[in-house]
Short mmCIF file of C-alpha atoms in Angstrom, two decimals:
data_model
loop_
_atom_site.label_atom_id
_atom_site.label_comp_id
_atom_site.label_asym_id
_atom_site.label_seq_id
_atom_site.Cartn_x
_atom_site.Cartn_y
_atom_site.Cartn_z
CA MET B 921 97.30 113.43 94.45
CA THR B 922 99.97 110.82 94.85
CA VAL B 923 102.25 110.47 97.93
CA VAL B 924 105.49 108.63 97.88
CA LEU B 925 106.73 107.25 101.21
CA GLY B 926 110.51 107.22 101.65
CA GLY B 927 113.22 109.38 100.14
CA GLY B 928 115.79 106.61 99.47
CA ILE B 929 116.88 105.82 95.90
CA SER B 930 113.66 103.87 95.22
CA GLY B 931 111.32 106.56 96.61
CA LEU B 932 113.15 109.34 94.65
CA SER B 933 112.90 107.11 91.60
CA ALA B 934 109.09 106.56 92.12
CA ALA B 935 108.62 110.33 92.42
CA TYR B 936 110.81 110.79 89.27
CA TYR B 937 108.66 108.42 87.19
CA ALA B 938 105.38 109.51 88.88
CA ALA B 939 106.11 113.12 87.78
CA ASN B 940 106.08 111.93 84.19
CA GLU B 941 102.48 110.69 84.55
CA ALA B 942 99.92 113.24 84.04
CA ARG B 943 97.12 110.72 85.47
CA LEU B 944 98.94 110.86 88.86
CA ALA B 945 98.40 114.57 89.25
CA SER B 946 100.56 116.28 91.94
CA VAL B 947 103.27 114.21 93.66
CA THR B 948 104.53 114.65 97.33
CA LEU B 949 107.36 112.72 98.77
CA LEU B 950 107.71 112.21 102.59
CA GLU B 951 110.94 111.24 104.27
CA ALA B 952 111.24 110.67 107.90
CA SER B 953 115.02 111.58 108.16
CA ASP B 954 116.61 115.00 107.66
CA ARG B 955 118.05 114.01 104.16
CA VAL B 956 117.15 112.14 101.05
CA GLY B 957 119.29 109.35 99.54
CA GLY B 958 118.76 106.58 102.04
CA TRP B 959 121.64 104.15 102.37
CA ILE B 960 123.47 105.82 99.51
CA ARG B 961 125.77 108.36 101.26
CA SER B 962 129.11 109.62 100.09
CA ARG B 963 131.46 111.45 102.58
CA ARG B 964 134.83 113.14 102.16
CA SER B 965 137.78 112.40 104.49
CA PRO B 966 140.02 115.47 105.53
CA SER B 967 142.15 114.68 102.37
CA GLY B 968 139.23 114.85 100.12
CA ALA B 969 139.02 111.08 99.56
CA ILE B 970 135.53 109.65 99.07
CA PHE B 971 134.07 107.46 101.88
CA GLU B 972 131.15 105.52 100.56
CA GLN B 973 128.75 104.42 103.40
CA GLY B 974 126.55 102.24 101.12
CA PRO B 975 126.67 101.30 97.46
CA ARG B 976 129.54 102.69 95.35
CA THR B 977 129.42 100.87 91.99
CA VAL B 978 126.72 99.90 89.50
CA ARG B 979 126.64 97.18 86.79
CA PRO B 980 125.35 98.31 83.38
CA HIS B 981 124.05 95.15 81.98
CA GLY B 982 120.60 93.89 81.27
CA PRO B 983 117.34 95.87 80.95
CA ALA B 984 117.63 97.08 84.50
CA GLY B 985 121.12 98.34 83.90
CA MET B 986 120.04 100.03 80.68
CA ASN B 987 117.10 101.71 82.52
CA THR B 988 119.38 103.18 85.08
CA LEU B 989 121.82 104.64 82.40
CA ASP B 990 118.82 106.18 80.70
CA MET B 991 118.04 107.97 83.98
CA ILE B 992 121.66 109.00 84.13
CA ASP B 993 121.45 110.42 80.72
CA ASP B 994 118.10 112.37 81.64
CA LEU B 995 119.60 113.78 84.88
CA GLN B 996 122.69 115.09 82.83
CA LEU B 997 125.18 113.04 84.87
CA THR B 998 126.82 111.28 82.00
CA HIS B 999 129.86 113.68 82.24
CA LYS B 1000 130.46 112.43 85.81
CA LEU B 1001 130.46 108.72 84.96
CA ILE B 1002 133.48 106.79 86.08
CA ARG B 1003 133.77 104.03 83.45
CA ILE B 1004 135.47 100.66 84.52
CA ASN B 1005 135.93 98.48 81.55
CA ALA B 1006 136.20 94.66 81.73
CA SER B 1007 140.14 94.82 81.48
CA HIS B 1008 140.46 97.08 84.51
CA PRO B 1009 142.07 95.32 87.64
CA ILE B 1010 138.98 95.76 89.76
CA ALA B 1011 136.89 94.09 87.14
CA GLN B 1012 139.58 91.24 86.60
CA ASN B 1013 140.79 90.66 90.20
CA ARG B 1014 138.22 89.41 92.53
CA LEU B 1015 139.40 87.43 95.61
CA ILE B 1016 138.18 85.15 98.36
CA TYR B 1017 139.99 84.96 101.72
CA SER B 1018 139.91 81.33 103.06
CA GLU B 1019 142.28 79.29 105.22
CA GLN B 1020 144.46 82.28 105.94
CA ALA B 1021 145.19 83.13 102.27
CA LEU B 1022 143.74 85.26 99.44
CA HIS B 1023 142.60 83.18 96.44
CA MET B 1024 142.00 84.70 92.97
CA LEU B 1025 138.80 83.82 91.22
CA PRO B 1026 139.05 82.82 87.53
CA MET B 1027 137.59 85.68 85.35
CA SER B 1028 138.12 84.01 81.88
CA LEU B 1029 137.13 80.94 80.01
CA LYS B 1030 140.64 79.76 80.16
CA GLY B 1031 140.65 80.16 83.96
CA LEU B 1032 137.85 77.69 84.24
CA PHE B 1033 140.05 74.78 83.13
CA LYS B 1034 142.84 75.60 85.66
CA THR B 1035 142.84 74.14 89.10
CA ILE B 1036 142.35 77.01 91.53
CA SER B 1037 143.62 76.91 95.03
CA LEU B 1038 140.36 77.81 96.58
CA LEU B 1039 138.64 74.60 95.34
CA ASP B 1040 141.64 72.32 94.55
CA ARG B 1041 139.93 71.47 91.28
CA PRO B 1042 139.09 73.25 88.01
CA LEU B 1043 135.72 75.11 88.01
CA VAL B 1044 134.76 73.34 84.82
CA ASN B 1045 134.49 70.02 86.88
CA CYS B 1046 131.28 71.53 88.28
CA LEU B 1047 129.68 70.90 84.91
CA TRP B 1048 130.16 67.13 85.25
CA THR B 1049 129.00 67.26 88.77
CA ASP B 1050 125.82 69.02 87.62
CA LEU B 1051 125.15 66.49 84.84
CA LYS B 1052 125.47 63.56 87.30
CA ALA B 1053 123.17 65.19 89.95
CA PRO B 1054 119.52 63.99 89.93
CA LYS B 1055 116.72 66.49 89.50
CA VAL B 1056 114.83 67.24 92.57
CA SER B 1057 111.37 69.00 91.98
CA LYS B 1058 110.89 71.83 94.41
CA GLU B 1059 109.05 75.13 94.65
CA ASP B 1060 111.94 76.60 96.30
CA GLU B 1061 114.97 75.96 98.47
CA SER B 1062 118.12 77.69 99.84
CA ILE B 1063 120.89 78.65 97.53
CA TYR B 1064 123.37 76.72 99.66
CA SER B 1065 121.30 73.54 99.35
CA PHE B 1066 120.81 74.00 95.68
CA VAL B 1067 124.52 74.60 94.95
CA GLN B 1068 125.54 71.75 97.15
CA ARG B 1069 123.34 69.33 95.44
CA ARG B 1070 124.10 70.36 91.82
CA LEU B 1071 127.63 71.63 91.98
CA GLY B 1072 129.42 70.35 95.18
CA ARG B 1073 129.82 71.44 98.65
CA ASP B 1074 133.08 73.18 98.07
CA ILE B 1075 131.38 75.38 95.75
CA ALA B 1076 128.59 76.17 98.26
CA ASP B 1077 130.97 76.82 101.00
CA ARG B 1078 134.02 78.59 99.52
CA LEU B 1079 132.37 80.35 96.44
CA ILE B 1080 128.74 80.96 96.65
CA SER B 1081 128.45 81.61 100.48
CA PRO B 1082 130.90 84.45 100.38
CA ILE B 1083 129.41 85.81 97.27
CA ILE B 1084 125.96 85.94 99.03
CA CYS B 1085 127.73 87.74 101.85
CA GLY B 1086 128.84 90.38 99.33
CA VAL B 1087 125.41 90.79 97.62
CA CYS B 1088 123.07 90.93 100.67
CA ALA B 1089 125.32 90.32 103.78
CA GLY B 1090 123.17 87.20 104.19
CA ASP B 1091 123.42 83.34 104.81
CA ALA B 1092 123.17 81.33 101.75
CA ARG B 1093 121.48 78.59 103.87
CA GLN B 1094 118.56 80.96 104.20
CA ILE B 1095 118.47 82.95 100.86
CA SER B 1096 115.99 81.72 98.17
CA VAL B 1097 117.55 80.23 95.09
CA ASN B 1098 114.35 80.68 93.19
CA PHE B 1099 114.65 84.40 93.72
CA MET B 1100 118.32 85.09 93.74
CA MET B 1101 119.42 82.54 91.10
CA LYS B 1102 116.08 82.04 89.31
CA SER B 1103 117.49 81.04 85.97
CA LEU B 1104 119.64 78.34 87.41
CA PHE B 1105 116.74 76.99 89.59
CA GLU B 1106 114.36 77.02 86.53
CA ALA B 1107 117.05 75.23 84.41
CA GLU B 1108 116.97 72.27 86.88
CA GLN B 1109 113.13 72.30 87.16
CA LYS B 1110 112.47 72.43 83.40
CA HIS B 1111 115.46 70.57 82.00
CA GLY B 1112 116.96 68.45 84.83
CA SER B 1113 120.19 70.21 85.30
CA ILE B 1114 121.92 73.72 84.90
CA VAL B 1115 124.02 72.60 81.98
CA LYS B 1116 121.05 71.11 80.12
CA GLY B 1117 118.96 74.28 80.78
CA PHE B 1118 121.69 76.54 79.49
CA LEU B 1119 122.21 74.54 76.21
CA ALA B 1120 118.39 74.48 75.64
CA LYS B 1121 118.20 78.32 76.11
CA LYS B 1122 121.04 78.83 73.72
CA LEU B 1123 119.48 76.62 71.07
CA LYS B 1124 116.12 78.27 71.43
CA LYS B 1125 117.60 81.68 71.00
CA VAL B 1126 119.62 80.59 67.83
CA PHE B 1127 116.51 78.87 66.45
CA SER B 1128 114.15 81.82 67.04
CA ARG B 1129 116.64 84.34 65.44
CA SER B 1130 116.72 82.08 62.33
CA LYS B 1131 112.95 82.08 62.20
CA SER B 1132 112.19 85.62 63.05
CA LYS B 1133 111.19 88.17 60.38
CA GLU B 1134 111.72 91.72 61.63
CA THR B 1135 110.07 94.73 60.12
CA LYS B 1136 112.11 97.62 58.94
CA GLU B 1137 111.12 99.76 61.94
CA ALA B 1138 111.87 96.84 64.40
CA ARG B 1139 115.26 96.29 62.83
CA ALA B 1140 116.02 100.06 63.22
CA ILE B 1141 115.09 99.86 66.88
CA ASN B 1142 117.18 96.78 67.46
CA ASP B 1143 120.12 98.25 65.62
CA ALA B 1144 120.10 101.39 67.76
CA THR B 1145 119.71 99.24 70.84
CA MET B 1146 122.50 97.07 69.74
CA GLY B 1147 124.78 100.01 68.98
CA ARG B 1148 124.42 101.08 72.65
CA VAL B 1149 124.98 97.51 73.88
CA VAL B 1150 128.22 97.32 71.75
CA GLN B 1151 129.42 100.54 73.37
CA LEU B 1152 128.67 99.31 76.80
CA GLU B 1153 129.80 95.61 76.47
CA LYS B 1154 133.21 96.38 77.60
CA LEU B 1155 131.92 98.31 80.57
CA ALA B 1156 131.99 96.17 83.65
CA ILE B 1157 130.87 98.66 86.28
CA TRP B 1158 130.42 102.38 86.74
CA SER B 1159 130.22 104.99 89.51
CA LEU B 1160 130.13 108.69 89.66
CA GLU B 1161 132.56 111.50 90.41
CA GLY B 1162 132.09 112.75 93.80
CA GLY B 1163 130.48 109.58 95.06
CA LEU B 1164 127.39 107.70 94.11
CA GLU B 1165 125.28 109.96 96.36
CA GLN B 1166 125.55 112.38 93.27
CA LEU B 1167 122.60 110.23 91.75
CA PRO B 1168 119.98 110.79 94.58
CA LEU B 1169 121.11 114.48 94.80
CA ALA B 1170 120.50 114.99 91.08
CA LEU B 1171 117.14 113.16 91.40
CA ALA B 1172 116.12 115.45 94.19
CA ASP B 1173 117.18 118.61 92.26
CA ASN B 1174 115.21 117.25 89.21
CA LEU B 1175 112.12 116.65 91.33
CA GLU B 1176 112.26 120.07 92.86
CA LYS B 1177 112.56 121.77 89.43
CA ARG B 1178 109.46 119.82 88.27
CA GLY B 1179 107.27 120.93 91.16
CA VAL B 1180 107.37 117.69 93.18
CA THR B 1181 106.98 118.51 96.95
CA MET B 1182 109.60 116.96 99.12
CA GLU B 1183 109.38 116.93 102.81
CA THR B 1184 112.20 115.80 105.09
CA GLY B 1185 111.76 115.16 108.81
CA THR B 1186 108.19 114.04 108.10
CA LYS B 1187 107.31 110.60 109.26
CA CYS B 1188 104.25 108.71 108.20
CA GLU B 1189 102.59 107.57 111.29
CA ARG B 1190 99.29 106.02 110.12
CA LEU B 1191 97.62 104.97 106.89
CA THR B 1192 93.84 104.55 106.41
CA PHE B 1193 92.39 103.42 103.05
CA LYS B 1194 88.85 104.80 102.51
CA ALA B 1195 86.56 104.10 99.65
CA ASP B 1196 87.51 107.30 97.81
CA ARG B 1197 90.68 108.47 99.40
CA VAL B 1198 93.75 107.68 101.56
CA GLU B 1199 94.07 109.28 105.01
CA LEU B 1200 97.63 109.72 106.07
CA SER B 1201 98.77 110.99 109.41
CA ALA B 1202 102.17 112.53 109.46
CA SER B 1203 103.78 114.80 112.18
CA GLY B 1204 100.53 115.25 113.87
CA ASP B 1205 98.66 116.35 110.65
CA VAL B 1206 95.93 114.25 108.70
CA ARG B 1207 96.28 114.55 104.99
CA GLU B 1208 94.32 113.11 102.15
CA TYR B 1209 95.62 111.53 98.95
CA SER B 1210 94.33 109.52 96.00
CA ARG B 1211 97.11 106.86 96.10
CA VAL B 1212 100.30 105.73 97.83
CA ILE B 1213 103.56 104.38 96.56
CA SER B 1214 105.54 102.95 99.37
CA SER B 1215 109.43 102.56 99.22
CA LEU B 1216 109.52 101.97 103.08
CA PRO B 1217 111.08 98.72 104.24
CA ALA B 1218 108.55 95.96 104.39
CA LYS B 1219 108.48 95.95 108.25
CA SER B 1220 108.01 99.66 108.44
CA LEU B 1221 105.02 99.53 106.05
CA ALA B 1222 103.69 96.61 108.01
CA GLU B 1223 103.31 98.74 111.22
CA LEU B 1224 101.27 101.27 109.16
CA LEU B 1225 98.86 98.56 107.92
CA GLN B 1226 98.61 96.40 111.01
CA GLU B 1227 95.22 97.81 112.27
CA GLN B 1228 93.32 97.95 108.91
CA HIS B 1229 95.10 94.97 107.02
CA PRO B 1230 96.56 92.70 109.60
CA GLU B 1231 96.98 89.76 107.08
CA LEU B 1232 98.96 92.00 104.59
CA SER B 1233 100.97 93.42 107.55
CA ALA B 1234 101.95 89.82 108.58
CA GLU B 1235 103.22 89.05 105.15
CA LEU B 1236 105.30 92.25 105.03
CA ARG B 1237 106.63 91.67 108.55
CA ALA B 1238 107.83 88.28 107.51
CA ILE B 1239 110.60 89.78 105.19
CA PRO B 1240 113.64 89.96 107.41
CA SER B 1241 116.59 92.38 107.27
CA VAL B 1242 120.19 92.41 108.53
CA THR B 1243 122.30 95.03 110.12
CA VAL B 1244 125.80 95.85 108.60
CA ALA B 1245 128.67 97.88 110.07
CA VAL B 1246 130.56 99.73 107.42
CA VAL B 1247 134.04 101.03 108.42
CA ASN B 1248 135.92 103.26 105.91
CA LEU B 1249 139.75 103.55 106.34
CA GLU B 1250 142.24 105.75 104.65
CA TYR B 1251 146.04 104.93 104.58
CA PRO B 1252 148.79 107.18 103.22
CA GLY B 1253 150.22 106.12 99.96
CA ASP B 1254 149.74 102.83 98.30
CA VAL B 1255 149.68 99.99 100.81
CA LEU B 1256 147.76 97.27 99.00
CA PRO B 1257 149.53 94.11 97.85
CA LEU B 1258 147.62 94.10 94.48
CA GLN B 1259 145.12 96.15 92.47
CA ALA B 1260 141.61 94.46 92.80
CA PHE B 1261 138.00 94.95 93.59
CA GLY B 1262 138.44 93.49 97.04
CA PHE B 1263 137.78 90.16 98.78
CA LEU B 1264 134.91 88.34 100.42
CA ILE B 1265 135.17 85.94 103.26
CA PRO B 1266 133.19 82.61 103.70
CA PRO B 1267 131.02 82.20 106.66
CA GLU B 1268 132.75 79.04 107.57
CA GLU B 1269 135.83 81.17 108.41
CA ASN B 1270 133.86 82.42 111.42
CA LEU B 1271 135.20 85.97 111.20
CA PRO B 1272 133.26 89.09 111.95
CA LEU B 1273 134.29 90.63 108.54
CA LEU B 1274 132.09 89.90 105.43
CA GLY B 1275 134.58 91.31 103.04
CA VAL B 1276 136.77 94.32 102.13
CA ILE B 1277 136.47 96.68 99.10
CA PHE B 1278 139.57 98.32 97.59
CA ASP B 1279 137.88 101.76 96.85
CA SER B 1280 140.99 103.67 95.86
CA CYS B 1281 141.71 100.96 93.08
CA MET B 1282 138.98 102.82 91.06
CA VAL B 1283 141.27 105.91 90.80
CA PRO B 1284 144.17 105.75 88.30
CA LYS B 1285 147.26 104.52 90.27
CA GLU B 1286 149.27 107.74 89.37
CA SER B 1287 146.57 109.89 90.62
CA ALA B 1288 146.00 108.09 93.99
CA THR B 1289 147.65 109.72 96.95
CA SER B 1290 146.18 107.42 99.58
CA THR B 1291 144.60 104.00 99.90
CA VAL B 1292 140.89 103.84 100.87
CA LEU B 1293 139.25 100.58 102.07
CA THR B 1294 135.74 99.80 103.11
CA ILE B 1295 135.33 96.93 105.53
CA MET B 1296 131.80 95.38 105.74
CA MET B 1297 131.09 93.49 109.00
CA GLY B 1298 128.22 91.52 110.56
CA GLY B 1299 125.27 91.12 108.39
CA ALA B 1300 123.41 87.84 109.33
CA TRP B 1301 125.93 87.42 111.97
CA PHE B 1302 126.05 90.81 113.50
CA GLU B 1303 124.78 90.02 116.96
CA LYS B 1304 126.69 86.84 117.08
CA HIS B 1305 129.99 88.81 116.69
CA PHE B 1306 129.12 92.15 118.19
CA GLY B 1307 126.10 91.96 120.28
CA PRO B 1308 123.18 94.43 119.95
CA ASN B 1309 124.97 97.74 120.46
CA PRO B 1310 128.67 97.61 119.92
CA THR B 1311 130.75 100.82 120.38
CA GLU B 1312 132.25 102.72 117.55
CA GLU B 1313 135.67 102.04 119.10
CA ARG B 1314 135.20 98.20 119.08
CA LEU B 1315 134.03 98.19 115.40
CA LEU B 1316 136.93 100.35 114.28
CA LYS B 1317 139.53 98.10 116.14
CA THR B 1318 137.89 94.97 114.59
CA ALA B 1319 138.19 96.52 111.05
CA VAL B 1320 141.85 97.68 111.48
CA ASP B 1321 142.91 94.43 113.01
CA GLY B 1322 141.13 92.52 110.25
CA VAL B 1323 143.03 94.53 107.59
CA LYS B 1324 146.37 93.89 109.48
CA ASP B 1325 145.80 90.20 109.72
CA ILE B 1326 144.66 89.62 106.09
CA LEU B 1327 146.46 92.37 103.97
CA TYR B 1328 149.49 92.79 106.45
CA ILE B 1329 148.89 96.55 106.47
CA THR B 1330 150.82 97.60 109.51
CA GLU B 1331 150.45 101.40 109.19
CA GLU B 1332 147.72 103.04 111.17
CA PRO B 1333 144.81 104.71 109.18
CA VAL B 1334 145.07 108.48 108.89
CA ALA B 1335 141.21 108.79 108.66
CA HIS B 1336 138.12 106.61 109.32
CA HIS B 1337 134.45 106.58 109.54
CA VAL B 1338 132.31 104.06 111.32
CA ALA B 1339 128.53 103.52 110.68
CA VAL B 1340 126.13 100.97 111.76
CA LEU B 1341 123.49 100.45 109.26
CA ARG B 1342 120.45 99.05 111.02
CA ASP B 1343 118.31 96.53 109.04
CA CYS B 1344 119.75 98.02 105.89
CA ILE B 1345 119.44 94.82 103.74
CA PRO B 1346 116.30 92.87 103.24
CA GLN B 1347 116.80 89.07 103.15
CA HIS B 1348 114.85 87.39 100.34
CA VAL B 1349 114.70 83.94 102.07
CA VAL B 1350 113.24 80.66 100.93
CA GLY B 1351 109.63 81.25 99.90
CA HIS B 1352 110.22 84.98 98.95
CA VAL B 1353 108.81 84.72 95.42
CA GLN B 1354 105.47 83.07 96.74
CA ARG B 1355 105.32 85.73 99.61
CA VAL B 1356 105.67 88.68 97.28
CA LYS B 1357 103.01 87.22 94.97
CA ARG B 1358 100.57 86.89 97.99
CA ILE B 1359 101.30 90.53 98.91
CA HIS B 1360 100.55 91.84 95.47
CA ASP B 1361 97.42 89.57 95.20
CA TYR B 1362 96.18 90.86 98.49
CA ILE B 1363 96.62 94.44 97.38
CA SER B 1364 94.85 93.77 94.01
CA THR B 1365 92.02 91.71 95.42
CA HIS B 1366 91.18 94.48 98.09
CA ASN B 1367 91.47 97.16 95.48
CA ILE B 1368 93.97 99.11 97.73
CA PRO B 1369 95.48 102.10 95.83
CA LEU B 1370 98.98 101.19 97.06
CA ALA B 1371 102.05 100.14 95.06
CA LEU B 1372 105.41 98.87 96.40
CA CYS B 1373 108.91 99.47 95.43
CA GLY B 1374 112.35 99.20 96.94
CA SER B 1375 114.77 96.46 98.00
CA SER B 1376 112.35 94.53 100.17
CA TYR B 1377 110.58 93.06 97.13
CA GLU B 1378 112.48 92.92 93.85
CA GLY B 1379 116.18 92.79 94.59
CA VAL B 1380 118.81 94.74 96.58
CA GLY B 1381 120.86 96.27 93.67
CA ILE B 1382 120.66 100.01 92.57
CA ASN B 1383 119.27 98.80 89.16
CA ASP B 1384 116.68 96.60 90.92
CA VAL B 1385 115.13 99.23 93.13
CA ILE B 1386 115.07 101.83 90.41
CA LEU B 1387 113.34 99.46 88.02
CA SER B 1388 110.82 98.47 90.78
CA ALA B 1389 110.02 102.12 91.26
CA LYS B 1390 109.25 102.52 87.55
CA GLN B 1391 106.99 99.40 87.85
CA ALA B 1392 105.30 100.65 91.00
CA VAL B 1393 104.15 103.79 89.11
CA ARG B 1394 102.70 101.58 86.36
CA ASP B 1395 100.96 99.43 89.00
CA VAL B 1396 99.40 102.10 91.24
CA LYS B 1397 95.63 102.51 90.74
CA GLN B 1398 94.08 105.81 89.60
#
């Protein structure tokens, strides 16, 4: 018997993949709260507009993106896909708020050669900066340090730092470049610079293609794959009608139909690994399983392992997380100065806002009856700006005032929702790659029937956590 801990998107995905494996026998999922879906939560305002509390869009690219779309197909959600192609305003228009002005980021090759107001120089100049910078051999460093060395301080402060705020609500001075920007880091370590590494990779790809001799079967597989890639290459991002929560809801429905036992309101309180079984205490009962797949946050799992495996517990506890306040606002009519994905704010601006997403821009303009914005606040600087327990009124006022100051929206919102997402985003700080390796090595060395998935280990995006769940099912011992 297999037990999955946690009913967020990674736990649901783990149960979904585990149910396909006959070797894992019956599957049970335990969720401490009264609902599944985790941080993915879609609400409706009184007018029917969607308020997303967590993620709202997904990128389709790469193996992880394709894997998620395969799941969408299997769950029969394809008809609900909201497709945003590369020419859509929210794909084309991405903004940074700096020095009391909104600055458009270049999204085309031509734009790289133009001087942009955010930097006072063309982005292409960064290539020359990189080529002149000396190679520094390291095991890891912060993204900020790496970008400052190789591309310039202006890029680190005004471009990369706000992007990191948008990705993980984190401080680029703490986040690992070897994890978050692994290909760029490896380019320097192997070839001396980002530019040289990029060119070497391109040449290697061209050379390997010219030398490869595919079988007829391999060519057919590649042609089929490429056919799907061609269909998707103009797709920049996607979402789901009715909100992204349609995905975990569909997963839960699929699991129920396939006989997976799902228990909400059931918290795992203790784990003990015996020679031939796992003893799990939940809601006062002791249960026995053959193996465990944990999608719990690292520090929550650390508490369960502290007594039996203190060394492993310490490694898990060392993965930090941040709290984000999310405020959804709805305004009557179209009050935005332009159609865009939204804007991010560099930490050097010292504002409580991390960024603002223009949710209603995903809806065709002629169909939109209101403007919906999501304001993200706090993150790595939550307590600095708000203290440990801010009131809902204070968070709402901060969000509304921020929108007035930056977007010049003077109207009052007709609907709102405020949520404080405690410890919602893990921070993959310097040394994260090495720490995760130590965690997996410990589990393997001690022959523990435990596999890990979720955002604590392999990335914070929807695609990342779903793929990590698939891998966890492969890794868990029989």
